[in-house]
Short mmCIF file of C-alpha atoms in Angstrom, two decimals:
data_model
loop_
_atom_site.label_atom_id
_atom_site.label_comp_id
_atom_site.label_asym_id
_atom_site.label_seq_id
_atom_site.Cartn_x
_atom_site.Cartn_y
_atom_site.Cartn_z
CA UNK A 1 5.78 4.02 24.80
CA UNK A 2 7.95 6.76 23.31
CA UNK A 3 6.30 9.81 21.81
CA UNK A 4 6.16 10.21 18.03
CA UNK A 5 9.02 11.70 16.04
CA UNK A 6 8.04 14.85 14.14
CA UNK A 7 8.54 13.73 10.53
CA UNK A 8 6.95 16.73 8.87
CA UNK A 9 10.22 18.18 7.59
CA UNK A 10 11.20 14.78 6.15
CA UNK A 11 7.89 14.17 4.40
CA UNK A 12 7.24 17.82 3.42
CA UNK A 13 10.71 19.33 3.12
CA UNK A 14 11.08 23.01 2.31
CA UNK A 15 14.19 22.25 0.23
CA UNK A 16 16.25 19.17 -0.65
CA UNK A 17 19.87 18.55 -1.51
CA UNK A 18 21.20 15.62 -3.52
CA UNK A 19 24.83 14.93 -2.59
CA UNK A 20 26.40 12.93 -5.38
CA UNK A 21 24.16 14.37 -8.08
CA UNK A 22 25.87 14.12 -11.45
CA UNK A 23 25.51 15.09 -15.07
CA UNK A 24 26.11 11.47 -16.18
CA UNK A 25 22.87 9.82 -17.41
CA UNK A 26 21.87 6.56 -15.75
CA UNK A 27 23.77 7.22 -12.54
CA UNK A 28 21.80 7.00 -9.29
CA UNK A 29 22.60 10.59 -8.34
CA UNK A 30 21.39 11.86 -11.71
CA UNK A 31 18.14 9.85 -11.57
CA UNK A 32 17.30 11.00 -8.03
CA UNK A 33 18.05 14.63 -8.91
CA UNK A 34 15.80 14.44 -11.97
CA UNK A 35 12.98 12.87 -9.94
CA UNK A 36 13.21 15.57 -7.29
CA UNK A 37 13.17 18.37 -9.85
CA UNK A 38 9.51 17.52 -10.43
CA UNK A 39 8.75 18.74 -6.91
CA UNK A 40 7.71 22.33 -6.38
CA UNK A 41 10.56 23.07 -3.98
CA UNK A 42 14.23 24.00 -4.31
CA UNK A 43 16.60 21.10 -5.06
CA UNK A 44 20.32 21.72 -4.68
CA UNK A 45 22.88 19.38 -6.28
CA UNK A 46 26.26 18.81 -4.62
CA UNK A 47 29.27 17.49 -6.53
CA UNK A 48 32.95 18.28 -5.92
CA UNK A 49 33.84 18.87 -9.58
CA UNK A 50 30.79 19.70 -11.68
CA UNK A 51 29.43 23.24 -12.15
CA UNK A 52 25.91 22.71 -13.54
CA UNK A 53 23.54 19.74 -13.74
CA UNK A 54 20.44 20.02 -15.91
CA UNK A 55 20.84 23.77 -15.84
CA UNK A 56 21.03 23.95 -12.06
CA UNK A 57 23.97 25.47 -10.21
CA UNK A 58 26.09 22.83 -8.46
CA UNK A 59 27.51 23.33 -4.98
CA UNK A 60 30.95 21.80 -4.57
CA UNK A 61 30.73 21.34 -0.79
CA UNK A 62 27.91 20.68 1.66
CA UNK A 63 29.17 23.65 3.70
CA UNK A 64 28.40 25.95 0.75
CA UNK A 65 24.71 25.04 0.68
CA UNK A 66 22.10 27.64 1.66
CA UNK A 67 20.20 27.22 4.96
CA UNK A 68 16.65 25.91 5.40
CA UNK A 69 17.31 22.55 3.73
CA UNK A 70 15.26 19.87 5.45
CA UNK A 71 16.37 16.74 3.60
CA UNK A 72 19.67 15.47 2.24
CA UNK A 73 19.69 12.49 -0.12
CA UNK A 74 23.18 11.01 -0.28
CA UNK A 75 23.88 9.19 -3.54
CA UNK A 76 27.48 8.17 -2.93
CA UNK A 77 29.16 4.92 -1.94
CA UNK A 78 28.99 3.69 1.64
CA UNK A 79 32.43 4.96 2.76
CA UNK A 80 31.88 8.46 1.40
CA UNK A 81 28.28 8.51 2.68
CA UNK A 82 29.46 8.29 6.32
CA UNK A 83 31.54 11.46 6.05
CA UNK A 84 28.92 13.24 3.93
CA UNK A 85 26.11 12.47 6.37
CA UNK A 86 28.11 14.04 9.19
CA UNK A 87 28.71 17.14 7.07
CA UNK A 88 24.99 17.42 6.29
CA UNK A 89 24.08 17.06 9.94
CA UNK A 90 26.65 19.68 10.94
CA UNK A 91 25.14 22.01 8.34
CA UNK A 92 21.83 21.77 10.19
CA UNK A 93 19.98 19.43 7.82
CA UNK A 94 17.59 17.47 10.08
CA UNK A 95 16.87 14.41 7.88
CA UNK A 96 19.33 12.33 5.85
CA UNK A 97 18.73 9.46 3.43
CA UNK A 98 21.87 7.51 2.42
CA UNK A 99 20.71 5.28 -0.44
CA UNK A 100 23.86 3.16 -0.81
CA UNK A 101 24.20 -0.45 0.23
CA UNK A 102 27.40 -1.87 1.70
CA UNK A 103 26.48 -1.37 5.33
CA UNK A 104 25.25 -3.83 7.96
CA UNK A 105 23.92 -6.26 5.37
CA UNK A 106 27.50 -7.13 4.27
CA UNK A 107 28.93 -8.04 7.66
CA UNK A 108 31.07 -6.63 10.48
CA UNK A 109 32.84 -3.97 8.40
CA UNK A 110 29.47 -2.68 7.17
CA UNK A 111 28.07 -2.63 10.71
CA UNK A 112 31.03 -0.49 11.77
CA UNK A 113 30.20 1.97 8.99
CA UNK A 114 26.59 2.09 10.20
CA UNK A 115 27.75 2.95 13.71
CA UNK A 116 29.95 5.79 12.40
CA UNK A 117 27.13 7.05 10.18
CA UNK A 118 24.64 7.15 13.01
CA UNK A 119 27.08 8.71 15.48
CA UNK A 120 27.94 11.51 13.05
CA UNK A 121 24.27 12.34 12.56
CA UNK A 122 23.27 12.08 16.21
CA UNK A 123 26.05 14.48 17.19
CA UNK A 124 23.95 17.18 15.51
CA UNK A 125 20.45 15.73 16.21
CA UNK A 126 19.90 14.67 12.59
CA UNK A 127 17.76 11.61 11.85
CA UNK A 128 18.54 8.89 9.30
CA UNK A 129 16.26 6.92 6.98
CA UNK A 130 18.19 3.87 5.77
CA UNK A 131 20.90 3.29 4.71
CA UNK A 132 20.52 0.79 1.86
CA UNK A 133 17.19 2.31 0.92
CA UNK A 134 15.21 3.72 -1.98
CA UNK A 135 13.92 6.43 0.31
CA UNK A 136 10.55 8.11 -0.18
CA UNK A 137 7.75 8.55 -2.69
CA UNK A 138 4.90 10.83 -1.65
CA UNK A 139 2.68 11.55 -4.66
CA UNK A 140 0.80 14.55 -3.24
CA UNK A 141 4.10 16.22 -2.42
CA UNK A 142 5.70 15.17 -5.72
CA UNK A 143 8.57 13.98 -3.54
CA UNK A 144 10.29 10.97 -5.09
CA UNK A 145 13.77 9.59 -4.43
CA UNK A 146 13.21 6.13 -5.94
CA UNK A 147 15.80 5.49 -8.63
CA UNK A 148 14.28 2.32 -10.12
CA UNK A 149 11.09 1.88 -12.14
CA UNK A 150 8.13 1.98 -9.74
CA UNK A 151 4.93 2.92 -11.56
CA UNK A 152 5.30 6.52 -10.42
CA UNK A 153 3.08 7.95 -13.16
CA UNK A 154 0.30 5.44 -12.49
CA UNK A 155 0.50 6.24 -8.77
CA UNK A 156 0.83 10.00 -9.19
CA UNK A 157 -2.80 10.78 -8.30
CA UNK A 158 -2.16 9.54 -4.77
CA UNK A 159 -4.52 7.88 -2.33
CA UNK A 160 -4.76 6.60 1.21
CA UNK A 161 -2.24 3.75 1.64
CA UNK A 162 0.97 4.36 3.58
CA UNK A 163 3.24 1.58 2.29
CA UNK A 164 6.18 1.06 4.65
CA UNK A 165 8.69 -1.55 3.54
CA UNK A 166 12.02 -2.92 4.66
CA UNK A 167 12.74 -4.14 1.11
CA UNK A 168 12.87 -1.65 -1.69
CA UNK A 169 12.49 -4.28 -4.40
CA UNK A 170 9.41 -5.85 -2.80
CA UNK A 171 7.81 -2.46 -2.38
CA UNK A 172 8.48 -1.06 -5.84
CA UNK A 173 7.69 -4.23 -7.77
CA UNK A 174 4.50 -4.92 -5.80
CA UNK A 175 3.29 -1.35 -6.20
CA UNK A 176 4.22 -1.31 -9.88
CA UNK A 177 1.99 -4.33 -10.54
CA UNK A 178 -0.81 -3.06 -8.30
CA UNK A 179 -0.82 0.33 -10.02
CA UNK A 180 -1.94 -1.34 -13.26
CA UNK A 181 -5.39 -1.94 -11.78
CA UNK A 182 -5.49 1.07 -9.45
CA UNK A 183 -3.73 1.66 -6.17
CA UNK A 184 -4.07 4.75 -3.99
CA UNK A 185 -0.65 5.56 -2.53
CA UNK A 186 -0.37 8.06 0.30
CA UNK A 187 3.32 7.38 0.80
CA UNK A 188 6.04 4.85 0.07
CA UNK A 189 8.74 4.59 2.73
CA UNK A 190 11.79 2.38 2.20
CA UNK A 191 13.20 1.60 5.64
CA UNK A 192 16.34 -0.14 4.37
CA UNK A 193 18.61 -1.15 7.23
CA UNK A 194 16.65 1.16 9.60
CA UNK A 195 19.59 2.08 11.83
CA UNK A 196 17.55 5.00 13.17
CA UNK A 197 14.03 5.68 11.92
CA UNK A 198 11.96 2.49 11.81
CA UNK A 199 8.47 1.17 11.19
CA UNK A 200 7.19 2.46 14.53
CA UNK A 201 8.16 6.05 13.76
CA UNK A 202 6.26 5.96 10.48
CA UNK A 203 3.38 4.01 11.98
CA UNK A 204 2.87 6.75 14.54
CA UNK A 205 3.02 9.48 11.91
CA UNK A 206 0.68 7.92 9.37
CA UNK A 207 -1.60 6.53 12.06
CA UNK A 208 -2.35 10.13 13.02
CA UNK A 209 -2.40 11.43 9.44
CA UNK A 210 -5.97 12.20 8.28
CA UNK A 211 -5.09 11.46 4.63
CA UNK A 212 -3.96 7.91 5.45
CA UNK A 213 -6.75 5.32 5.38
CA UNK A 214 -4.64 2.14 5.63
CA UNK A 215 -1.11 1.25 6.76
CA UNK A 216 0.64 -1.57 4.89
CA UNK A 217 3.95 -3.04 6.10
CA UNK A 218 6.52 -5.36 4.58
CA UNK A 219 8.83 -6.43 7.42
CA UNK A 220 11.73 -8.81 7.77
CA UNK A 221 12.81 -7.85 11.28
CA UNK A 222 10.96 -6.07 14.07
CA UNK A 223 13.44 -4.65 16.57
CA UNK A 224 10.81 -3.31 18.97
CA UNK A 225 8.17 -5.98 18.52
CA UNK A 226 6.04 -5.36 21.59
CA UNK A 227 6.04 -1.61 21.02
CA UNK A 228 5.10 -2.12 17.38
CA UNK A 229 2.11 -4.23 18.36
CA UNK A 230 0.95 -1.82 21.03
CA UNK A 231 1.02 1.10 18.62
CA UNK A 232 -0.67 -1.05 15.98
CA UNK A 233 -3.52 -1.87 18.34
CA UNK A 234 -4.21 1.81 19.02
CA UNK A 235 -4.14 2.68 15.31
CA UNK A 236 -6.14 -0.39 14.23
CA UNK A 237 -9.07 0.81 16.32
CA UNK A 238 -9.73 3.52 13.73
CA UNK A 239 -7.83 2.52 10.57
CA UNK A 240 -6.63 -0.81 9.14
CA UNK A 241 -3.10 -2.11 9.63
CA UNK A 242 -1.96 -4.95 7.34
CA UNK A 243 1.45 -6.62 7.40
CA UNK A 244 3.56 -9.08 5.45
CA UNK A 245 6.20 -10.57 7.74
CA UNK A 246 8.86 -12.40 5.73
CA UNK A 247 11.39 -14.89 7.05
CA UNK A 248 8.77 -17.31 8.37
CA UNK A 249 10.81 -20.47 7.83
CA UNK A 250 14.25 -21.28 9.32
CA UNK A 251 15.98 -20.80 5.95
CA UNK A 252 13.90 -17.68 5.31
CA UNK A 253 15.17 -16.26 8.59
CA UNK A 254 18.75 -16.94 7.46
CA UNK A 255 18.01 -15.11 4.21
CA UNK A 256 16.70 -12.14 6.22
CA UNK A 257 20.01 -11.95 8.07
CA UNK A 258 22.00 -11.89 4.83
CA UNK A 259 19.67 -9.27 3.34
CA UNK A 260 19.50 -6.84 6.25
CA UNK A 261 22.29 -7.85 8.60
CA UNK A 262 19.74 -8.45 11.38
CA UNK A 263 18.15 -11.51 12.93
CA UNK A 264 14.50 -12.29 12.26
CA UNK A 265 12.23 -12.83 15.24
CA UNK A 266 10.18 -15.95 15.97
CA UNK A 267 7.46 -16.26 13.34
CA UNK A 268 5.23 -18.26 15.65
CA UNK A 269 5.27 -15.53 18.27
CA UNK A 270 4.81 -12.73 15.75
CA UNK A 271 2.01 -14.47 13.88
CA UNK A 272 0.06 -15.25 17.03
CA UNK A 273 0.38 -11.71 18.33
CA UNK A 274 -0.59 -9.85 15.17
CA UNK A 275 -4.26 -10.79 15.21
CA UNK A 276 -4.49 -10.26 18.96
CA UNK A 277 -3.29 -6.68 18.45
CA UNK A 278 -5.46 -5.95 15.40
CA UNK A 279 -2.91 -6.43 12.59
CA UNK A 280 -4.21 -8.23 9.50
CA UNK A 281 -1.51 -10.59 8.32
CA UNK A 282 -0.86 -11.55 4.68
CA UNK A 283 1.67 -13.93 3.17
CA UNK A 284 2.85 -12.52 -0.16
CA UNK A 285 3.22 -9.22 -1.95
CA UNK A 286 0.06 -9.63 -4.05
CA UNK A 287 -2.00 -10.25 -0.91
CA UNK A 288 -0.42 -7.20 0.72
CA UNK A 289 -1.43 -4.93 -2.14
CA UNK A 290 -4.87 -6.50 -2.53
CA UNK A 291 -5.61 -6.11 1.17
CA UNK A 292 -4.40 -2.51 1.18
CA UNK A 293 -6.51 -1.67 -1.89
CA UNK A 294 -9.74 -2.94 -0.39
CA UNK A 295 -9.16 -1.78 3.19
CA UNK A 296 -8.20 1.74 2.14
CA UNK A 297 -11.41 2.34 0.18
CA UNK A 298 -14.18 0.04 1.40
CA UNK A 299 -15.85 0.00 4.81
CA UNK A 300 -16.29 -3.32 6.65
CA UNK A 301 -19.57 -5.17 6.12
CA UNK A 302 -22.27 -5.72 8.73
CA UNK A 303 -21.68 -9.45 8.60
CA UNK A 304 -20.29 -12.39 6.59
CA UNK A 305 -23.18 -13.05 4.17
CA UNK A 306 -22.28 -12.69 0.48
CA UNK A 307 -24.50 -12.50 -2.60
CA UNK A 308 -23.01 -13.31 -6.00
CA UNK A 309 -24.30 -11.94 -9.31
CA UNK A 310 -22.84 -13.34 -12.53
CA UNK A 311 -23.57 -13.66 -16.26
CA UNK A 312 -21.85 -17.04 -16.23
CA UNK A 313 -22.93 -19.97 -14.08
CA UNK A 314 -19.44 -21.41 -13.79
CA UNK A 315 -18.12 -18.26 -12.17
CA UNK A 316 -20.95 -18.33 -9.66
CA UNK A 317 -20.08 -21.92 -8.76
CA UNK A 318 -16.39 -21.07 -8.29
CA UNK A 319 -17.27 -18.06 -6.18
CA UNK A 320 -19.53 -20.21 -4.02
CA UNK A 321 -16.73 -22.72 -3.46
CA UNK A 322 -14.31 -19.99 -2.38
CA UNK A 323 -16.89 -18.33 -0.13
CA UNK A 324 -17.99 -21.55 1.55
CA UNK A 325 -14.46 -22.93 1.92
CA UNK A 326 -13.70 -23.54 5.57
CA UNK A 327 -11.68 -20.78 7.19
CA UNK A 328 -11.53 -21.13 10.99
CA UNK A 329 -10.52 -17.50 11.49
CA UNK A 330 -12.62 -15.58 8.96
CA UNK A 331 -15.58 -17.64 7.72
CA UNK A 332 -17.89 -16.32 5.01
CA UNK A 333 -21.24 -17.71 3.95
CA UNK A 334 -23.53 -17.50 0.95
CA UNK A 335 -26.52 -15.27 1.73
CA UNK A 336 -30.02 -16.68 1.45
CA UNK A 337 -31.90 -14.19 -0.69
CA UNK A 338 -35.35 -13.15 0.41
CA UNK A 339 -38.37 -14.23 -1.62
CA UNK A 340 -38.96 -10.58 -2.52
CA UNK A 341 -35.46 -10.25 -3.95
CA UNK A 342 -35.78 -13.43 -6.00
CA UNK A 343 -39.12 -12.23 -7.37
CA UNK A 344 -37.58 -8.86 -8.36
CA UNK A 345 -34.81 -10.59 -10.30
CA UNK A 346 -37.18 -13.15 -11.82
CA UNK A 347 -39.38 -10.38 -13.20
CA UNK A 348 -36.43 -9.01 -15.19
CA UNK A 349 -34.37 -12.09 -16.05
CA UNK A 350 -35.02 -14.76 -18.68
CA UNK A 351 -36.97 -17.79 -17.51
CA UNK A 352 -33.89 -20.02 -17.59
CA UNK A 353 -31.83 -17.75 -15.34
CA UNK A 354 -31.18 -18.76 -11.74
CA UNK A 355 -32.51 -16.23 -9.24
CA UNK A 356 -31.13 -18.06 -6.21
CA UNK A 357 -27.73 -17.17 -4.80
CA UNK A 358 -25.45 -17.35 -6.75
CA UNK A 359 -27.59 -15.40 -9.21
CA UNK A 360 -26.90 -16.52 -12.79
CA UNK A 361 -28.19 -13.96 -15.29
CA UNK A 362 -26.75 -16.07 -18.14
CA UNK A 363 -24.92 -14.78 -21.20
CA UNK A 364 -27.99 -12.81 -22.36
CA UNK A 365 -27.40 -10.34 -19.52
CA UNK A 366 -27.16 -6.72 -20.55
CA UNK A 367 -26.29 -3.53 -18.70
CA UNK A 368 -29.84 -2.91 -17.45
CA UNK A 369 -30.36 -6.44 -16.15
CA UNK A 370 -26.97 -6.45 -14.42
CA UNK A 371 -27.62 -3.15 -12.66
CA UNK A 372 -31.14 -4.05 -11.56
CA UNK A 373 -30.04 -7.45 -10.25
CA UNK A 374 -27.22 -5.82 -8.29
CA UNK A 375 -29.62 -3.23 -6.90
CA UNK A 376 -32.00 -5.98 -5.82
CA UNK A 377 -29.39 -7.94 -3.86
CA UNK A 378 -27.91 -4.77 -2.34
CA UNK A 379 -31.41 -3.92 -1.05
CA UNK A 380 -31.81 -7.36 0.55
CA UNK A 381 -31.50 -7.30 4.36
CA UNK A 382 -30.13 -10.84 4.24
CA UNK A 383 -27.07 -9.66 2.27
CA UNK A 384 -24.02 -8.04 3.88
CA UNK A 385 -21.80 -7.71 0.79
CA UNK A 386 -22.00 -8.37 -2.93
CA UNK A 387 -19.61 -9.97 -5.40
CA UNK A 388 -20.33 -9.09 -9.02
CA UNK A 389 -18.75 -11.06 -11.84
CA UNK A 390 -18.35 -8.38 -14.50
CA UNK A 391 -17.58 -10.13 -17.78
CA UNK A 392 -17.55 -7.88 -20.82
CA UNK A 393 -17.67 -10.60 -23.48
CA UNK A 394 -21.51 -11.03 -23.49
CA UNK A 395 -22.92 -8.96 -26.40
CA UNK A 396 -25.39 -7.13 -24.18
CA UNK A 397 -22.67 -5.78 -21.87
CA UNK A 398 -21.31 -2.42 -22.97
CA UNK A 399 -18.63 -0.01 -21.89
CA UNK A 400 -21.30 2.06 -20.13
CA UNK A 401 -21.53 -0.59 -17.40
CA UNK A 402 -18.38 0.81 -15.80
CA UNK A 403 -19.95 4.15 -15.00
CA UNK A 404 -23.31 2.65 -14.03
CA UNK A 405 -21.76 0.27 -11.49
CA UNK A 406 -19.67 3.14 -10.11
CA UNK A 407 -22.86 5.16 -9.60
CA UNK A 408 -24.65 2.20 -8.03
CA UNK A 409 -21.78 1.64 -5.62
CA UNK A 410 -22.56 4.98 -3.91
CA UNK A 411 -26.26 4.16 -3.51
CA UNK A 412 -25.56 1.51 -0.86
CA UNK A 413 -23.31 1.31 2.19
CA UNK A 414 -22.71 -2.40 1.56
CA UNK A 415 -19.38 -3.50 0.07
CA UNK A 416 -19.57 -4.21 -3.65
CA UNK A 417 -16.51 -6.00 -5.07
CA UNK A 418 -15.99 -7.04 -8.68
CA UNK A 419 -14.35 -9.79 -10.65
CA UNK A 420 -13.49 -8.25 -14.02
CA UNK A 421 -12.29 -10.24 -17.02
CA UNK A 422 -12.09 -9.14 -20.64
CA UNK A 423 -8.95 -10.64 -22.12
CA UNK A 424 -6.17 -8.11 -22.78
CA UNK A 425 -8.48 -5.24 -21.74
CA UNK A 426 -8.91 -6.50 -18.18
CA UNK A 427 -6.37 -4.27 -16.44
CA UNK A 428 -7.66 -1.17 -18.19
CA UNK A 429 -11.22 -1.89 -17.09
CA UNK A 430 -10.13 -2.58 -13.53
CA UNK A 431 -8.29 0.75 -13.48
CA UNK A 432 -11.39 2.58 -14.72
CA UNK A 433 -13.55 0.92 -12.09
CA UNK A 434 -10.99 1.92 -9.47
CA UNK A 435 -11.06 5.52 -10.66
CA UNK A 436 -14.83 5.39 -10.19
CA UNK A 437 -14.45 4.17 -6.62
CA UNK A 438 -15.13 0.47 -7.21
CA UNK A 439 -12.57 -2.18 -6.29
CA UNK A 440 -12.20 -5.11 -8.65
CA UNK A 441 -9.85 -8.04 -9.17
CA UNK A 442 -8.91 -10.15 -12.19
CA UNK A 443 -9.73 -13.46 -10.49
CA UNK A 444 -12.52 -14.92 -8.39
CA UNK A 445 -10.11 -16.16 -5.75
CA UNK A 446 -8.58 -12.73 -5.17
CA UNK A 447 -11.98 -11.05 -5.04
CA UNK A 448 -13.33 -13.47 -2.44
CA UNK A 449 -10.12 -13.11 -0.43
CA UNK A 450 -10.75 -9.35 -0.45
CA UNK A 451 -14.23 -9.92 0.96
CA UNK A 452 -12.69 -12.10 3.65
CA UNK A 453 -10.24 -9.27 4.41
CA UNK A 454 -13.18 -6.91 4.93
CA UNK A 455 -14.93 -9.38 7.22
CA UNK A 456 -11.72 -9.84 9.20
CA UNK A 457 -11.54 -6.08 9.61
CA UNK A 458 -15.11 -6.07 10.97
CA UNK A 459 -14.20 -8.72 13.51
CA UNK A 460 -11.04 -6.91 14.61
CA UNK A 461 -12.86 -3.59 15.06
CA UNK A 462 -15.36 -5.35 17.29
CA UNK A 463 -12.54 -7.08 19.18
CA UNK A 464 -10.60 -3.84 19.72
CA UNK A 465 -13.64 -1.75 20.53
CA UNK A 466 -12.96 0.78 17.80
CA UNK A 467 -14.57 1.97 14.59
CA UNK A 468 -13.82 3.06 11.08
#
């Protein structure tokens, strides 16, 4: 396998230039330039006619730029981008991001442009991300080239997920929704048409990055499939790798070709190989974000046994159905609580509560009862992970429960996952739980699927002979 590409100057550039920056509001070059001005590094605009943009001096030619620029973002049309990329490479800029479409995804003429673009950059050892890409968003570096709405403020605090996507729209929309309930982003990388740098280059980088706790991929084509899987297996031994591979059906594969200009590989082969090599596969963008959320912050359980604590019997029944549903690959099971645990809960709960799993505290549950019941099941040796249904409608449940559950979560090494529902306030509560280190979901199905994701991770670690 090839050695890793040094991406440090791409992901932590000393200075950046935006070629095609403009004074005109709403234009891509203007938006990217504004986004990059937030970074604590020099940003140089290039435009052939303008003199200042947002108070910054404009350079009329790439050749006039100062040295020590590590990244050029090219915000021009495809034809102009080919020539501009070559000029940037000749100027000694090592990494180039052409954001424009109109390349290989549009047919033979576009493929010819891609070949010219790559040749012009390789002549001077420059590397290309894209084209047809939104580029990068790295919160800790305040480096952001994404020119569409993408929840950047909600994601600004950063986190551990390296999100590497071949589709800009899938990545930004999925992350935008996920950020409403808390998502820890280490980096967003839009691969675009990936004529040069691809998923393997970024997998190698973030696999070795100590700040990255999970790698999440959206892929439509995998040019170096075997190499991807071999690298994934090495990384998955010590940190999770989750992937959404689109183009599973014959017509989906045709759509991939029209979107990227490349052929999709056999889904049957890819799907069978992923698990063998330690990659956790998902099937839509919500699953991708949910899996990344839980895997990036919660350690795998010791086993598949789940205890459920709820203030509503119906939710406990639904959770039991989802947990006990047959899954030939990742089965879960309802834990059998010890007599000691049931006695502890019975001593606190009303006589009509159910102290068997699923534990039904009934609508009279308050903060104290909820916390003590959770503590009891977390202490039970027959329990590997806990699902708490956190409903805030019961009169005894107060806002203080958020902080108390967050504190309790650190008292045990067992996974504690929440279902949170409180009408229009649900997302806000989920975000506060996330900020306290507790992962929650707005539905029982998604929460149980997250537990199954954790159990799958446990199995894969054992299979690969690695560890978290």
